[in-house]
CSV table of C-alpha atoms in Angstrom, one decimal:
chain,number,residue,atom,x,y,z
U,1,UNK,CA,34.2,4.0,-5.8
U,2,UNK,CA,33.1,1.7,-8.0
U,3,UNK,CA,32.6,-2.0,-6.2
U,4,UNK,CA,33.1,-5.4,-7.5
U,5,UNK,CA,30.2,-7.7,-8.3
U,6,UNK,CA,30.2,-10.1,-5.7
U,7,UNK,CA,30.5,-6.8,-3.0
U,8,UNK,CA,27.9,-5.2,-4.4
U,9,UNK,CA,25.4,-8.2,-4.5
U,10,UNK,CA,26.4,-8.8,-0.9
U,11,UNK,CA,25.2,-5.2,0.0
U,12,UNK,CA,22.1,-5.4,-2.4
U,13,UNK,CA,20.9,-8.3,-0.4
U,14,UNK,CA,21.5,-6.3,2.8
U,15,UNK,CA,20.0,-3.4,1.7
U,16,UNK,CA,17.0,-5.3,0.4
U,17,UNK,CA,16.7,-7.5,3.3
U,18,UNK,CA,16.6,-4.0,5.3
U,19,UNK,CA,14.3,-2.2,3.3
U,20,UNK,CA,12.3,-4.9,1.2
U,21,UNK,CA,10.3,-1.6,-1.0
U,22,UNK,CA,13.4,0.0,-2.3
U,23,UNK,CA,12.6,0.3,-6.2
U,24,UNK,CA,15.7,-1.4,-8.6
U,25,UNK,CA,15.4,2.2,-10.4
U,26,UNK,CA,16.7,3.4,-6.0
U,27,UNK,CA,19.1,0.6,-6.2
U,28,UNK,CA,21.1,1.5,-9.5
U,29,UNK,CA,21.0,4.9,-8.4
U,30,UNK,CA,22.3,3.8,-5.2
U,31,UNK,CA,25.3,1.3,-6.5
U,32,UNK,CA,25.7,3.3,-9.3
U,33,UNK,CA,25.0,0.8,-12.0
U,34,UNK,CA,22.3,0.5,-14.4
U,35,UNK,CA,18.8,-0.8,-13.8
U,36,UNK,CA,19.3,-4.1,-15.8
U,37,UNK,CA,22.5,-4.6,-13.9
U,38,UNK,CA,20.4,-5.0,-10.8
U,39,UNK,CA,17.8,-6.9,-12.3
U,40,UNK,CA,20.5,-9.4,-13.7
U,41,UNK,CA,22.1,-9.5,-10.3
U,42,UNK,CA,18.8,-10.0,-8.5
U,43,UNK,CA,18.1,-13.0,-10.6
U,44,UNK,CA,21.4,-14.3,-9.9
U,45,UNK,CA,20.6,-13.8,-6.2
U,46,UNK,CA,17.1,-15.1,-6.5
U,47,UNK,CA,15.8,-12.3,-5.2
U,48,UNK,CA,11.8,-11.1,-6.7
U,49,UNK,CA,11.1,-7.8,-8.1
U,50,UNK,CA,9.4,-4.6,-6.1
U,51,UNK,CA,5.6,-6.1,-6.1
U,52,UNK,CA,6.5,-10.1,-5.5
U,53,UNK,CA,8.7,-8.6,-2.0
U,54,UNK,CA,5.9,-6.4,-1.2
U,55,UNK,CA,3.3,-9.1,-2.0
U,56,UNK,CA,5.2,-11.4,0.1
U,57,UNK,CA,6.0,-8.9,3.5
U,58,UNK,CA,2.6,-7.9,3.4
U,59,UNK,CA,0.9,-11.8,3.3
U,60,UNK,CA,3.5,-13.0,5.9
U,61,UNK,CA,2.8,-10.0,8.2
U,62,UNK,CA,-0.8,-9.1,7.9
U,63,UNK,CA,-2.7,-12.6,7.6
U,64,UNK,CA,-3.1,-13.2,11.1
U,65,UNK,CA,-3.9,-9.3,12.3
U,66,UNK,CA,-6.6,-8.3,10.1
U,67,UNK,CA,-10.1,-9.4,11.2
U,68,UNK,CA,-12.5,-7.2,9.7
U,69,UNK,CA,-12.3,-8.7,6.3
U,70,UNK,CA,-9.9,-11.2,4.2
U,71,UNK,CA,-6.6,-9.7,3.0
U,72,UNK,CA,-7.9,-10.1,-1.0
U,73,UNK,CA,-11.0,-8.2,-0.5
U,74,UNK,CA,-8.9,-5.2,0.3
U,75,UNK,CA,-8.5,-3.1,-2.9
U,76,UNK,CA,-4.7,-2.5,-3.8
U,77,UNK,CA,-1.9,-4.4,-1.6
U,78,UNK,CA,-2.4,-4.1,1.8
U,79,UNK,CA,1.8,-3.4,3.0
U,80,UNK,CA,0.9,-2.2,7.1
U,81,UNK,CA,-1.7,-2.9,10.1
U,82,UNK,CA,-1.5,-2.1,13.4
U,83,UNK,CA,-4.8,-2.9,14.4
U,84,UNK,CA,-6.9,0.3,15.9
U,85,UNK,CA,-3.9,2.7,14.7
U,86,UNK,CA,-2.7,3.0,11.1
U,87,UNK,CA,-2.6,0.8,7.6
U,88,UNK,CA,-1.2,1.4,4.5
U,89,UNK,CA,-1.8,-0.1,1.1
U,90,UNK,CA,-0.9,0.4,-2.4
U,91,UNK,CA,-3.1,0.0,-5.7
U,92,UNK,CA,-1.4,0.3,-9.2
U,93,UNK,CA,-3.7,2.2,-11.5
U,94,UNK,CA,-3.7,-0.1,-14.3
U,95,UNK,CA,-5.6,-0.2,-17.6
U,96,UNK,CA,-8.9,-1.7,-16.1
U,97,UNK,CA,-8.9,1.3,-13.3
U,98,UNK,CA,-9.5,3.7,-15.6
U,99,UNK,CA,-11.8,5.5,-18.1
U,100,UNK,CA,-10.6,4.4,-21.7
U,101,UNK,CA,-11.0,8.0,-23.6
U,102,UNK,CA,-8.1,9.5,-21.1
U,103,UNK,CA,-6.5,6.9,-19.0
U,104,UNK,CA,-7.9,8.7,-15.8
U,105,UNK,CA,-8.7,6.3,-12.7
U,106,UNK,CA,-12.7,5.9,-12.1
U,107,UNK,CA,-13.2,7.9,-8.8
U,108,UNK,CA,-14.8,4.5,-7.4
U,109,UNK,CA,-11.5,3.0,-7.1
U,110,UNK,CA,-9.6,6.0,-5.2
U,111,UNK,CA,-13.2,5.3,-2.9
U,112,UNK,CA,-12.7,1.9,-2.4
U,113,UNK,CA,-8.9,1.5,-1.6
U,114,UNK,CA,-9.6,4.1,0.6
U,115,UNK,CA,-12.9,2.3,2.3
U,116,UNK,CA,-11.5,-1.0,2.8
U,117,UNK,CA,-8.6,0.2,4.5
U,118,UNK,CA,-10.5,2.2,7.2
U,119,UNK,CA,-12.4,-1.1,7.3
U,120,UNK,CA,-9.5,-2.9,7.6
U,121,UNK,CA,-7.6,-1.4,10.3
U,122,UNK,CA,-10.7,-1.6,12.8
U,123,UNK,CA,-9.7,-4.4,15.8
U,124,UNK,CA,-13.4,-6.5,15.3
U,125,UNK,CA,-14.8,-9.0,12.9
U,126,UNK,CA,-17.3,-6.6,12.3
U,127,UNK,CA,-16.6,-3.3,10.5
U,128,UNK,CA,-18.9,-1.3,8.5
U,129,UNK,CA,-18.6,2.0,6.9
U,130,UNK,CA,-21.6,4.4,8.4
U,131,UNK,CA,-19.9,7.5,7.1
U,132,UNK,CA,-17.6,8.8,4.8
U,133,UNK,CA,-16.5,12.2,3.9
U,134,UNK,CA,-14.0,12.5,0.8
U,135,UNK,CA,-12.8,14.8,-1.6
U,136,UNK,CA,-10.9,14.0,-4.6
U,137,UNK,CA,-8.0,16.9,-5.1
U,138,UNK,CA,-6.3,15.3,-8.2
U,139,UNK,CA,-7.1,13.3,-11.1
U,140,UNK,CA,-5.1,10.0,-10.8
U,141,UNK,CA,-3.9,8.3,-14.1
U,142,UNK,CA,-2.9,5.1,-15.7
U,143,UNK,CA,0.4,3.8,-14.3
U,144,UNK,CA,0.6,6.0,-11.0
U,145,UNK,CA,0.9,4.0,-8.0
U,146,UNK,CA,-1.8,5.7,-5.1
U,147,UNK,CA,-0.4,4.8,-1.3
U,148,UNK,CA,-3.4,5.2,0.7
U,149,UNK,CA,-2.8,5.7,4.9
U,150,UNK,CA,-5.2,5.0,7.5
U,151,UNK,CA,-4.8,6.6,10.2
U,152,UNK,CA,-7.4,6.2,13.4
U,153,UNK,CA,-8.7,9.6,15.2
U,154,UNK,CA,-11.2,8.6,17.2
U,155,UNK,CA,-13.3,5.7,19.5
U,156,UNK,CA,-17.0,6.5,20.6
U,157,UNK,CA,-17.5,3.7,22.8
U,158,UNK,CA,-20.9,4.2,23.6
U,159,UNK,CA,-22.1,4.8,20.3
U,160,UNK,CA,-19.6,1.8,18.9
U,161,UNK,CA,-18.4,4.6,16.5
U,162,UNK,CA,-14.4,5.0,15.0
U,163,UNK,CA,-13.1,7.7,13.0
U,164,UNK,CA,-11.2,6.4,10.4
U,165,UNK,CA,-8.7,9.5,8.1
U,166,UNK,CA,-7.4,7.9,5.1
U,167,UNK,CA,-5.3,9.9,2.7
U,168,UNK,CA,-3.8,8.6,-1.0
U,169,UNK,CA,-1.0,10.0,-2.1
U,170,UNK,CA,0.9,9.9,-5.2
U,171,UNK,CA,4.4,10.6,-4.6
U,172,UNK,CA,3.9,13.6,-2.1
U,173,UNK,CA,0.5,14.5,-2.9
U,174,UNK,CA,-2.6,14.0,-2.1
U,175,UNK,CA,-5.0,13.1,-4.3
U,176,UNK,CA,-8.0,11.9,-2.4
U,177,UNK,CA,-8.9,12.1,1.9
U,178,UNK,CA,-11.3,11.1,3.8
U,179,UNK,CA,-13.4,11.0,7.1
U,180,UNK,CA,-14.6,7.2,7.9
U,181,UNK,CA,-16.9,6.8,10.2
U,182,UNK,CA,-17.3,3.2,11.1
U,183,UNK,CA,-19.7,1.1,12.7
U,184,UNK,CA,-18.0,-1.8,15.0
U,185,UNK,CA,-20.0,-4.1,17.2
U,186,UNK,CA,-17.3,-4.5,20.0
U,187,UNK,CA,-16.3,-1.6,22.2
U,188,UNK,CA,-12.7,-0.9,22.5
């Protein structure tokens, strides 16, 4: 059933109000328009594209949690924090991530997403990597967008120690993991 304009950019507002990453490519798939439609109707509605919403959730959410560093010195866009639990952040590959000859992303990229969201998601103005076990399993190229999860595993409190796994994906796979082990001065 095909809906009218004004009903379907009353339930594009709700659905992007609900779920502020949905793509516009999930959207016209969803409405069953075409893309342009919903960037013409977003306009209308003055609603941003995909990476202004995310920019904009994640600034608003995480400004006040993270401590261990400021939000623009973590590599990609930082979307998630629960402090001492789990973080998620997005990085773009984009023409200056990569190697020029073949368009793949420079390994130190994937590393440092990945590093300075185990720093991150640590609950202390001090963080520092004293550890890290990774392993590239895919090449990434220009134009994929890597998701990389934190997730925390483990508190040494005596030694001031947490274990930090961080996985990127693209799409569903993984192309890079990790073991963090990092260095905190307080004891949690």
């Amino acid at each position: 059933m095909k809906l009218n304009k004004k009903e379907r950019q009353k339930l594009l507002q709700q659905t992007i109000s609900s779920t502020p990453f949905i793509t516009d490519e999930e959207l016209a798939s969803k409405f069953g328009v075409s893309i342009q439609t919903v960037r013409l109707d977003r306009l209308e509605l003055s609603i941003p594209e995909l990476r202004e919403r995310i920019k904009h959730v994640a600034e608003k959410t995480l400004e006040d949690e993270v401590k261990s560093l400021p939000l623009d010195e973590v590599i990609g866009e930082m979307i998630d924090v629960e402090l001492d639990d789990q973080a998620i952040s997005i990085l773009e590959v984009r023409k200056e991530h990569v190697f020029s000859r073949n368009q793949i992303a420079r390994g130190h990229h994937l590393f440092a997403q990945a590093n300075s969201l185990a720093v991150a998601v640590i609950d202390d103005e001090l963080a520092l990597t004293a550890k890290a076990n990774i392993r590239f399993t895919r090449q990434v190229k220009q134009g994929e967008r890597v998701v990389s999860k934190a997730k925390v595993a483990s508190h040494d409190k005596e030694k001031g120690r947490t274990v930090v796994e961080v996985n990127s994906y693209v799409g569903e796979e993984v192309v890079f993991s990790g073991d963090f082990v990092m260095y905190r001065s307080k004891q949690k």
